[in-house]
């Protein structure tokens, strides 16, 4: 059995022709899956019964199985899914006043072993396929009120630019009018700074948002927090991001987790201001660290967080402080999977 979501509209059209059917049913089938949330071919009532039968003999629609759910008091829901090969992935749905953001994983496990993140603790398992990424999005969409899943962020487990083709393939379906029809500007790729991936992304005809997990403005601290910095150090990364902005004219958001005793003092904010003043169209998103018991990290005090923000504002930078969500559940990346695997 194959995942029908691996097929583009064109490929599905060709498949239908080879089944002796009409290629124009491809649009109908896309509509049933992506717009109406149908999870079985039997529901596709305007398709000939014989076509429904042949499709269900060869394809499945949803590949993952929900095995865990945590609901936060503030409406955040964290899902744990089992893939066909028993690997586990997480997705989170984050409601705000007029939007719901789906936080999607791109890999099972993670290679990058950032020092503050639960996702890398169990190592890397494998890339998710395009269909598995779309599974997560569809599951979240079907779980929300119709039309209310408005934004997608690749900030779950894994490094999206290390699974480039499958992530971009999924984004094309998320963005397509014939499929999920979520505007490209409402889709965010978050990267730990994979330079070749950023260079490729600059050349795509896709207006997606780019977030870079920075977390330190000097190589010594960033090497310690994010081993990937040894491969793609700050100077090269910043040069690459400068070119990305030149080429696309799009803003980049820099994510900066504030970790007590590590990167949240006055010297760190000055370094950060110096580094980002050189980048036009930079936005900084400060995130108080989510405690991860296994990693012994904690956020700084409220007053240290505020002074860090104030000093960046004074330096003329565009700064936001992320509201912490889902604090009462295993909200930080990889925490739900970790908990489940420990049982
Ligand atoms: N590999 C990608 C996407 C996954 S991480 C990347 O590095 O951007 C998504 C975001 O969650 C990143 O900004 C990451 O730094 C952040 N994150 C991971 N662990 C966290 C923690 N303990 N507290 C707060 N944010 C965390």
mmCIF file of C-alpha atoms and ligand atoms in Angstrom:
data_model
loop_
_atom_site.group_PDB
_atom_site.id
_atom_site.type_symbol
_atom_site.label_atom_id
_atom_site.label_comp_id
_atom_site.label_asym_id
_atom_site.label_seq_id
_atom_site.Cartn_x
_atom_site.Cartn_y
_atom_site.Cartn_z
ATOM 1 C CA UNK A 1 0.000 0.000 0.000
ATOM 2 C CA UNK A 2 1.193 3.507 -0.857
ATOM 3 C CA UNK A 3 0.459 6.903 0.634
ATOM 4 C CA UNK A 4 -1.702 8.785 -1.886
ATOM 5 C CA UNK A 5 -0.409 12.094 -0.494
ATOM 6 C CA UNK A 6 3.003 11.399 -1.998
ATOM 7 C CA UNK A 7 1.434 12.161 -5.389
ATOM 8 C CA UNK A 8 1.138 15.650 -6.845
ATOM 9 C CA UNK A 9 -2.075 16.623 -8.630
ATOM 10 C CA UNK A 10 -0.404 15.859 -11.960
ATOM 11 C CA UNK A 11 0.910 12.491 -10.830
ATOM 12 C CA UNK A 12 -2.501 11.533 -9.478
ATOM 13 C CA UNK A 13 -4.082 12.556 -12.795
ATOM 14 C CA UNK A 14 -1.703 10.219 -14.639
ATOM 15 C CA UNK A 15 -2.420 7.433 -12.181
ATOM 16 C CA UNK A 16 -6.152 7.827 -12.810
ATOM 17 C CA UNK A 17 -5.574 7.607 -16.576
ATOM 18 C CA UNK A 18 -3.585 4.410 -16.076
ATOM 19 C CA UNK A 19 -6.527 3.008 -14.119
ATOM 20 C CA UNK A 20 -8.713 3.710 -17.142
ATOM 21 C CA UNK A 21 -10.460 6.562 -15.348
ATOM 22 C CA UNK A 22 -10.708 10.318 -15.893
ATOM 23 C CA UNK A 23 -7.742 12.468 -14.829
ATOM 24 C CA UNK A 24 -10.069 15.269 -13.790
ATOM 25 C CA UNK A 25 -11.107 13.255 -10.754
ATOM 26 C CA UNK A 26 -7.677 14.116 -9.328
ATOM 27 C CA UNK A 27 -8.931 17.558 -8.278
ATOM 28 C CA UNK A 28 -11.997 15.988 -6.672
ATOM 29 C CA UNK A 29 -9.831 13.554 -4.736
ATOM 30 C CA UNK A 30 -7.525 16.379 -3.562
ATOM 31 C CA UNK A 31 -10.610 18.298 -2.445
ATOM 32 C CA UNK A 32 -11.923 15.324 -0.477
ATOM 33 C CA UNK A 33 -8.614 14.706 1.278
ATOM 34 C CA UNK A 34 -7.264 18.200 1.868
ATOM 35 C CA UNK A 35 -10.379 20.343 2.065
ATOM 36 C CA UNK A 36 -13.106 18.027 3.368
ATOM 37 C CA UNK A 37 -10.855 15.862 5.548
ATOM 38 C CA UNK A 38 -12.001 12.512 4.080
ATOM 39 C CA UNK A 39 -9.905 9.663 5.450
ATOM 40 C CA UNK A 40 -11.469 6.870 3.376
ATOM 41 C CA UNK A 41 -12.082 6.557 -0.377
ATOM 42 C CA UNK A 42 -15.600 5.314 0.396
ATOM 43 C CA UNK A 43 -16.564 8.811 1.507
ATOM 44 C CA UNK A 44 -15.798 10.251 -1.935
ATOM 45 C CA UNK A 45 -19.405 9.952 -3.022
ATOM 46 C CA UNK A 46 -19.036 11.687 -6.391
ATOM 47 C CA UNK A 47 -16.415 9.216 -7.651
ATOM 48 C CA UNK A 48 -17.441 6.044 -9.513
ATOM 49 C CA UNK A 49 -17.603 3.084 -7.127
ATOM 50 C CA UNK A 50 -15.151 1.120 -9.259
ATOM 51 C CA UNK A 51 -12.555 3.900 -8.993
ATOM 52 C CA UNK A 52 -13.007 4.154 -5.234
ATOM 53 C CA UNK A 53 -12.403 0.422 -5.005
ATOM 54 C CA UNK A 54 -9.215 0.444 -7.120
ATOM 55 C CA UNK A 55 -7.825 3.397 -5.188
ATOM 56 C CA UNK A 56 -8.454 1.740 -1.846
ATOM 57 C CA UNK A 57 -6.693 -1.420 -3.032
ATOM 58 C CA UNK A 58 -3.519 0.525 -3.803
ATOM 59 C CA UNK A 59 -3.451 3.576 -1.543
ATOM 60 C CA UNK A 60 -4.073 4.723 1.992
ATOM 61 C CA UNK A 61 -4.877 8.307 2.998
ATOM 62 C CA UNK A 62 -3.656 8.763 6.581
ATOM 63 C CA UNK A 63 -0.547 6.860 7.653
ATOM 64 C CA UNK A 64 -0.112 7.837 11.288
ATOM 65 C CA UNK A 65 -1.849 6.709 14.430
ATOM 66 C CA UNK A 66 -2.436 9.050 17.395
ATOM 67 C CA UNK A 67 -1.039 7.468 20.560
ATOM 68 C CA UNK A 68 -0.838 10.375 22.989
ATOM 69 C CA UNK A 69 -2.471 13.737 23.621
ATOM 70 C CA UNK A 70 -1.794 16.401 26.218
ATOM 71 C CA UNK A 71 -4.074 19.414 26.565
ATOM 72 C CA UNK A 72 -2.887 22.587 28.200
ATOM 73 C CA UNK A 73 -5.209 24.908 30.133
ATOM 74 C CA UNK A 74 -4.461 27.631 27.583
ATOM 75 C CA UNK A 75 -5.785 25.527 24.688
ATOM 76 C CA UNK A 76 -2.471 24.193 23.388
ATOM 77 C CA UNK A 77 -2.770 20.546 22.360
ATOM 78 C CA UNK A 78 0.225 18.307 21.848
ATOM 79 C CA UNK A 79 -0.233 15.133 19.828
ATOM 80 C CA UNK A 80 2.046 12.137 19.756
ATOM 81 C CA UNK A 81 1.805 10.025 16.611
ATOM 82 C CA UNK A 82 3.104 6.592 15.771
ATOM 83 C CA UNK A 83 4.329 6.133 12.205
ATOM 84 C CA UNK A 84 3.938 2.892 10.279
ATOM 85 C CA UNK A 85 7.419 1.748 11.331
ATOM 86 C CA UNK A 86 6.602 2.555 15.006
ATOM 87 C CA UNK A 87 8.752 5.690 15.104
ATOM 88 C CA UNK A 88 7.147 8.501 17.084
ATOM 89 C CA UNK A 89 6.624 12.148 16.125
ATOM 90 C CA UNK A 90 4.943 15.096 17.777
ATOM 91 C CA UNK A 91 2.777 17.917 16.479
ATOM 92 C CA UNK A 92 1.293 20.783 18.440
ATOM 93 C CA UNK A 93 -1.764 22.913 17.833
ATOM 94 C CA UNK A 94 -1.495 26.414 19.285
ATOM 95 C CA UNK A 95 -4.638 28.559 19.281
ATOM 96 C CA UNK A 96 -4.504 32.352 19.550
ATOM 97 C CA UNK A 97 -7.347 34.866 19.174
ATOM 98 C CA UNK A 98 -8.045 34.556 15.455
ATOM 99 C CA UNK A 99 -5.673 31.830 14.372
ATOM 100 C CA UNK A 100 -4.529 28.304 15.056
ATOM 101 C CA UNK A 101 -0.898 27.468 14.377
ATOM 102 C CA UNK A 102 0.156 23.901 13.682
ATOM 103 C CA UNK A 103 3.696 23.123 14.843
ATOM 104 C CA UNK A 104 4.977 20.294 12.665
ATOM 105 C CA UNK A 105 7.885 17.841 12.921
ATOM 106 C CA UNK A 106 10.044 17.193 9.872
ATOM 107 C CA UNK A 107 12.142 14.280 11.158
ATOM 108 C CA UNK A 108 11.788 11.460 13.679
ATOM 109 C CA UNK A 109 14.415 12.408 16.232
ATOM 110 C CA UNK A 110 17.099 14.960 15.455
ATOM 111 C CA UNK A 111 20.816 14.842 14.568
ATOM 112 C CA UNK A 112 21.769 18.257 15.808
ATOM 113 C CA UNK A 113 21.859 17.668 19.576
ATOM 114 C CA UNK A 114 21.325 21.277 20.684
ATOM 115 C CA UNK A 115 22.119 21.502 24.337
ATOM 116 C CA UNK A 116 18.788 22.947 25.430
ATOM 117 C CA UNK A 117 16.430 20.853 23.308
ATOM 118 C CA UNK A 118 14.728 17.588 24.196
ATOM 119 C CA UNK A 119 14.384 16.523 20.537
ATOM 120 C CA UNK A 120 18.003 15.449 20.121
ATOM 121 C CA UNK A 121 18.209 13.453 23.331
ATOM 122 C CA UNK A 122 17.363 10.136 21.712
ATOM 123 C CA UNK A 123 19.335 10.766 18.524
ATOM 124 C CA UNK A 124 18.175 10.749 14.933
ATOM 125 C CA UNK A 125 15.847 8.109 13.535
ATOM 126 C CA UNK A 126 14.948 9.173 9.991
ATOM 127 C CA UNK A 127 13.481 11.809 7.696
ATOM 128 C CA UNK A 128 9.709 12.021 7.457
ATOM 129 C CA UNK A 129 8.278 11.556 3.984
ATOM 130 C CA UNK A 130 6.237 14.285 2.319
ATOM 131 C CA UNK A 131 3.099 12.225 3.031
ATOM 132 C CA UNK A 132 3.959 11.835 6.731
ATOM 133 C CA UNK A 133 4.482 15.597 7.092
ATOM 134 C CA UNK A 134 1.108 16.138 5.409
ATOM 135 C CA UNK A 135 -0.396 13.516 7.769
ATOM 136 C CA UNK A 136 0.497 15.729 10.724
ATOM 137 C CA UNK A 137 -1.029 18.803 9.080
ATOM 138 C CA UNK A 138 -4.202 16.950 8.061
ATOM 139 C CA UNK A 139 -4.649 15.437 11.486
ATOM 140 C CA UNK A 140 -4.379 18.853 13.150
ATOM 141 C CA UNK A 141 -6.667 20.410 10.558
ATOM 142 C CA UNK A 142 -9.330 17.728 11.018
ATOM 143 C CA UNK A 143 -9.053 18.194 14.754
ATOM 144 C CA UNK A 144 -9.785 21.947 14.562
ATOM 145 C CA UNK A 145 -13.028 23.729 13.707
ATOM 146 C CA UNK A 146 -13.410 23.965 9.905
ATOM 147 C CA UNK A 147 -11.088 26.546 8.376
ATOM 148 C CA UNK A 148 -9.420 27.406 11.644
ATOM 149 C CA UNK A 149 -5.933 25.963 11.064
ATOM 150 C CA UNK A 150 -4.414 29.118 9.627
ATOM 151 C CA UNK A 151 -0.647 28.912 10.173
ATOM 152 C CA UNK A 152 2.033 26.218 9.932
ATOM 153 C CA UNK A 153 5.460 26.353 11.577
ATOM 154 C CA UNK A 154 8.198 23.758 11.105
ATOM 155 C CA UNK A 155 9.301 24.056 14.721
ATOM 156 C CA UNK A 156 8.558 20.547 15.904
ATOM 157 C CA UNK A 157 11.172 17.816 16.040
ATOM 158 C CA UNK A 158 13.942 17.740 13.435
ATOM 159 C CA UNK A 159 15.677 20.094 11.065
ATOM 160 C CA UNK A 160 13.471 20.958 8.077
ATOM 161 C CA UNK A 161 16.365 22.061 5.845
ATOM 162 C CA UNK A 162 18.041 18.688 6.415
ATOM 163 C CA UNK A 163 14.956 17.031 4.856
ATOM 164 C CA UNK A 164 14.677 19.626 2.143
ATOM 165 C CA UNK A 165 12.787 17.928 -0.697
ATOM 166 C CA UNK A 166 10.125 16.329 1.471
ATOM 167 C CA UNK A 167 9.534 19.524 3.460
ATOM 168 C CA UNK A 168 9.298 21.691 0.335
ATOM 169 C CA UNK A 169 7.068 19.076 -1.337
ATOM 170 C CA UNK A 170 4.741 19.141 1.680
ATOM 171 C CA UNK A 171 4.799 22.960 1.759
ATOM 172 C CA UNK A 172 3.719 23.066 -1.892
ATOM 173 C CA UNK A 173 0.654 20.981 -0.990
ATOM 174 C CA UNK A 174 -0.015 23.032 2.160
ATOM 175 C CA UNK A 175 0.149 26.155 0.014
ATOM 176 C CA UNK A 176 -1.672 24.896 -3.108
ATOM 177 C CA UNK A 177 -5.172 26.157 -3.850
ATOM 178 C CA UNK A 178 -6.152 22.630 -4.834
ATOM 179 C CA UNK A 179 -4.967 21.217 -1.516
ATOM 180 C CA UNK A 180 -4.746 22.974 1.883
ATOM 181 C CA UNK A 181 -4.588 26.531 0.542
ATOM 182 C CA UNK A 182 -2.662 28.076 3.430
ATOM 183 C CA UNK A 183 -0.822 31.217 2.247
ATOM 184 C CA UNK A 184 2.967 30.901 1.964
ATOM 185 C CA UNK A 185 3.436 33.869 4.306
ATOM 186 C CA UNK A 186 1.638 31.838 6.945
ATOM 187 C CA UNK A 187 4.138 29.000 6.680
ATOM 188 C CA UNK A 188 7.415 29.240 8.609
ATOM 189 C CA UNK A 189 10.538 27.147 8.211
ATOM 190 C CA UNK A 190 12.734 27.237 11.307
ATOM 191 C CA UNK A 191 16.373 26.217 10.920
ATOM 192 C CA UNK A 192 19.382 25.813 13.179
ATOM 193 C CA UNK A 193 21.389 27.428 10.353
ATOM 194 C CA UNK A 194 21.995 24.890 7.565
ATOM 195 C CA UNK A 195 23.696 27.137 4.999
ATOM 196 C CA UNK A 196 23.207 25.003 1.833
ATOM 197 C CA UNK A 197 19.486 24.674 2.651
ATOM 198 C CA UNK A 198 19.095 28.437 3.157
ATOM 199 C CA UNK A 199 20.832 29.034 -0.189
ATOM 200 C CA UNK A 200 18.460 26.626 -1.916
ATOM 201 C CA UNK A 201 15.427 28.147 -0.234
ATOM 202 C CA UNK A 202 16.414 31.607 -1.498
ATOM 203 C CA UNK A 203 16.002 30.271 -5.036
ATOM 204 C CA UNK A 204 12.522 28.743 -4.574
ATOM 205 C CA UNK A 205 9.499 30.582 -5.880
ATOM 206 C CA UNK A 206 7.921 30.372 -2.428
ATOM 207 C CA UNK A 207 7.164 33.312 -0.148
ATOM 208 C CA UNK A 208 7.576 31.292 3.069
ATOM 209 C CA UNK A 209 8.845 32.839 6.283
ATOM 210 C CA UNK A 210 12.305 31.925 7.528
ATOM 211 C CA UNK A 211 13.231 31.693 11.209
ATOM 212 C CA UNK A 212 16.783 31.096 12.341
ATOM 213 C CA UNK A 213 17.482 29.595 15.755
ATOM 214 C CA UNK A 214 20.370 31.798 16.830
ATOM 215 C CA UNK A 215 20.511 31.558 20.642
ATOM 216 C CA UNK A 216 23.989 33.089 20.894
ATOM 217 C CA UNK A 217 25.841 35.910 19.159
ATOM 218 C CA UNK A 218 29.388 34.615 19.612
ATOM 219 C CA UNK A 219 30.878 31.380 18.311
ATOM 220 C CA UNK A 220 32.118 30.192 21.694
ATOM 221 C CA UNK A 221 28.650 30.197 23.281
ATOM 222 C CA UNK A 222 26.917 29.029 20.100
ATOM 223 C CA UNK A 223 29.386 26.144 19.648
ATOM 224 C CA UNK A 224 28.524 25.035 23.159
ATOM 225 C CA UNK A 225 24.743 25.385 22.769
ATOM 226 C CA UNK A 226 24.474 24.220 19.171
ATOM 227 C CA UNK A 227 27.177 21.874 17.853
ATOM 228 C CA UNK A 228 26.003 22.674 14.291
ATOM 229 C CA UNK A 229 27.755 26.038 14.729
ATOM 230 C CA UNK A 230 31.124 24.319 14.294
ATOM 231 C CA UNK A 231 30.085 23.339 10.781
ATOM 232 C CA UNK A 232 28.307 26.587 9.917
ATOM 233 C CA UNK A 233 29.840 29.293 12.145
ATOM 234 C CA UNK A 234 28.288 32.699 12.725
ATOM 235 C CA UNK A 235 30.272 34.709 10.213
ATOM 236 C CA UNK A 236 29.381 32.374 7.346
ATOM 237 C CA UNK A 237 25.795 32.026 8.527
ATOM 238 C CA UNK A 238 25.299 35.795 8.740
ATOM 239 C CA UNK A 239 26.820 36.300 5.284
ATOM 240 C CA UNK A 240 24.462 33.676 3.872
ATOM 241 C CA UNK A 241 21.453 35.307 5.576
ATOM 242 C CA UNK A 242 22.491 38.716 4.236
ATOM 243 C CA UNK A 243 22.441 37.244 0.731
ATOM 244 C CA UNK A 244 19.091 35.585 1.397
ATOM 245 C CA UNK A 245 17.614 38.982 2.275
ATOM 246 C CA UNK A 246 19.222 40.636 -0.757
ATOM 247 C CA UNK A 247 17.727 38.006 -3.028
ATOM 248 C CA UNK A 248 14.258 37.653 -1.508
ATOM 249 C CA UNK A 249 13.749 40.987 0.223
ATOM 250 C CA UNK A 250 12.067 39.064 3.008
ATOM 251 C CA UNK A 251 12.435 39.559 6.746
ATOM 252 C CA UNK A 252 14.195 36.904 8.827
ATOM 253 C CA UNK A 253 13.148 36.138 12.387
ATOM 254 C CA UNK A 254 15.966 35.255 14.755
ATOM 255 C CA UNK A 255 14.866 32.992 17.592
ATOM 256 C CA UNK A 256 16.814 33.542 20.788
ATOM 257 C CA UNK A 257 16.148 31.338 23.803
ATOM 258 C CA UNK A 258 17.053 33.063 27.045
ATOM 259 C CA UNK A 259 18.865 30.599 29.284
ATOM 260 C CA UNK A 260 19.791 31.486 32.837
ATOM 261 C CA UNK A 261 23.525 31.936 33.358
ATOM 262 C CA UNK A 262 24.373 31.212 29.700
ATOM 263 C CA UNK A 263 23.268 33.848 27.177
ATOM 264 C CA UNK A 264 20.966 36.269 28.995
ATOM 265 C CA UNK A 265 23.248 38.865 30.604
ATOM 266 C CA UNK A 266 24.112 42.421 29.514
ATOM 267 C CA UNK A 267 27.243 41.348 27.602
ATOM 268 C CA UNK A 268 25.155 38.866 25.568
ATOM 269 C CA UNK A 269 22.534 41.428 24.632
ATOM 270 C CA UNK A 270 25.239 43.840 23.461
ATOM 271 C CA UNK A 271 26.824 41.169 21.269
ATOM 272 C CA UNK A 272 23.422 40.273 19.856
ATOM 273 C CA UNK A 273 22.616 43.903 19.070
ATOM 274 C CA UNK A 274 25.970 44.335 17.290
ATOM 275 C CA UNK A 275 25.518 41.177 15.251
ATOM 276 C CA UNK A 276 21.962 41.906 14.137
ATOM 277 C CA UNK A 277 22.363 45.613 13.462
ATOM 278 C CA UNK A 278 24.267 44.564 10.343
ATOM 279 C CA UNK A 279 21.293 42.578 9.059
ATOM 280 C CA UNK A 280 18.531 44.665 7.543
ATOM 281 C CA UNK A 281 15.017 43.244 7.931
ATOM 282 C CA UNK A 282 15.895 41.296 11.087
ATOM 283 C CA UNK A 283 13.346 40.570 13.772
ATOM 284 C CA UNK A 284 14.318 39.028 17.105
ATOM 285 C CA UNK A 285 11.982 36.721 18.961
ATOM 286 C CA UNK A 286 13.053 36.169 22.560
ATOM 287 C CA UNK A 287 11.902 32.923 24.157
ATOM 288 C CA UNK A 288 12.370 32.223 27.868
ATOM 289 C CA UNK A 289 13.888 28.710 27.939
ATOM 290 C CA UNK A 290 11.466 25.918 28.586
ATOM 291 C CA UNK A 291 12.951 23.827 31.372
ATOM 292 C CA UNK A 292 14.035 20.339 30.252
ATOM 293 C CA UNK A 293 14.801 18.223 33.311
ATOM 294 C CA UNK A 294 17.319 16.017 31.488
ATOM 295 C CA UNK A 295 19.322 19.045 30.339
ATOM 296 C CA UNK A 296 19.418 21.191 33.425
ATOM 297 C CA UNK A 297 18.421 24.446 31.740
ATOM 298 C CA UNK A 298 16.138 27.156 33.101
ATOM 299 C CA UNK A 299 14.877 30.611 32.095
ATOM 300 C CA UNK A 300 16.343 33.763 33.678
ATOM 301 C CA UNK A 301 14.268 35.844 36.118
ATOM 302 C CA UNK A 302 11.435 37.974 34.736
ATOM 303 C CA UNK A 303 13.422 41.156 35.380
ATOM 304 C CA UNK A 304 16.480 39.821 33.514
ATOM 305 C CA UNK A 305 14.237 38.902 30.578
ATOM 306 C CA UNK A 306 12.754 42.414 30.510
ATOM 307 C CA UNK A 307 16.158 44.140 30.711
ATOM 308 C CA UNK A 308 17.485 41.942 27.882
ATOM 309 C CA UNK A 309 14.538 42.976 25.739
ATOM 310 C CA UNK A 310 14.847 46.649 26.693
ATOM 311 C CA UNK A 311 18.521 46.805 25.769
ATOM 312 C CA UNK A 312 17.798 45.413 22.294
ATOM 313 C CA UNK A 313 14.949 47.887 21.826
ATOM 314 C CA UNK A 314 17.278 50.701 22.862
ATOM 315 C CA UNK A 315 19.748 49.546 20.216
ATOM 316 C CA UNK A 316 16.973 50.076 17.655
ATOM 317 C CA UNK A 317 16.163 46.422 16.954
ATOM 318 C CA UNK A 318 12.781 44.910 16.223
ATOM 319 C CA UNK A 319 12.119 42.637 19.235
ATOM 320 C CA UNK A 320 9.238 40.509 20.443
ATOM 321 C CA UNK A 321 9.003 38.359 23.541
ATOM 322 C CA UNK A 322 7.249 35.074 22.888
ATOM 323 C CA UNK A 323 4.363 34.331 25.180
ATOM 324 C CA UNK A 324 5.019 31.006 26.827
ATOM 325 C CA UNK A 325 2.348 28.515 25.905
ATOM 326 C CA UNK A 326 1.510 25.028 27.031
ATOM 327 C CA UNK A 327 3.685 25.362 30.141
ATOM 328 C CA UNK A 328 1.579 22.890 32.092
ATOM 329 C CA UNK A 329 2.094 20.140 29.503
ATOM 330 C CA UNK A 330 5.299 18.758 27.997
ATOM 331 C CA UNK A 331 5.566 21.793 25.764
ATOM 332 C CA UNK A 332 9.241 22.019 24.821
ATOM 333 C CA UNK A 333 10.331 20.186 21.714
ATOM 334 C CA UNK A 334 10.558 16.456 22.072
ATOM 335 C CA UNK A 335 9.295 16.330 25.621
ATOM 336 C CA UNK A 336 6.145 14.322 25.002
ATOM 337 C CA UNK A 337 8.001 11.735 22.947
ATOM 338 C CA UNK A 338 10.651 11.512 25.630
ATOM 339 C CA UNK A 339 8.086 10.941 28.322
ATOM 340 C CA UNK A 340 6.358 8.267 26.277
ATOM 341 C CA UNK A 341 9.571 6.448 25.428
ATOM 342 C CA UNK A 342 10.563 6.363 29.083
ATOM 343 C CA UNK A 343 7.452 4.460 30.137
HETATM 344 N N1 LIG B 1 15.670 22.456 13.851
HETATM 345 C C1 LIG B 1 14.865 23.624 13.734
HETATM 346 C C2 LIG B 1 13.412 23.434 14.137
HETATM 347 C C3 LIG B 1 13.145 22.714 15.431
HETATM 348 S S1 LIG B 1 13.410 23.566 16.933
HETATM 349 C C4 LIG B 1 15.486 24.782 14.462
HETATM 350 O O1 LIG B 1 16.522 24.582 15.110
HETATM 351 O O2 LIG B 1 14.999 25.899 14.358
HETATM 352 C C5 LIG B 1 12.162 24.778 16.982
HETATM 353 C C6 LIG B 1 12.420 25.869 18.006
HETATM 354 O O3 LIG B 1 12.234 25.392 19.351
HETATM 355 C C7 LIG B 1 13.845 26.399 17.909
HETATM 356 O O4 LIG B 1 13.899 27.795 17.897
HETATM 357 C C8 LIG B 1 14.440 25.782 19.143
HETATM 358 O O5 LIG B 1 15.575 26.458 19.453
HETATM 359 C C9 LIG B 1 13.276 25.865 20.134
HETATM 360 N N2 LIG B 1 13.477 25.079 21.376
HETATM 361 C C10 LIG B 1 14.039 23.869 21.513
HETATM 362 N N3 LIG B 1 14.154 23.532 22.813
HETATM 363 C C11 LIG B 1 13.647 24.558 23.522
HETATM 364 C C12 LIG B 1 13.511 24.823 24.919
HETATM 365 N N4 LIG B 1 13.919 23.973 25.846
HETATM 366 N N5 LIG B 1 12.950 26.004 25.280
HETATM 367 C C13 LIG B 1 12.524 26.903 24.351
HETATM 368 N N6 LIG B 1 12.639 26.703 23.026
HETATM 369 C C14 LIG B 1 13.201 25.548 22.606
#
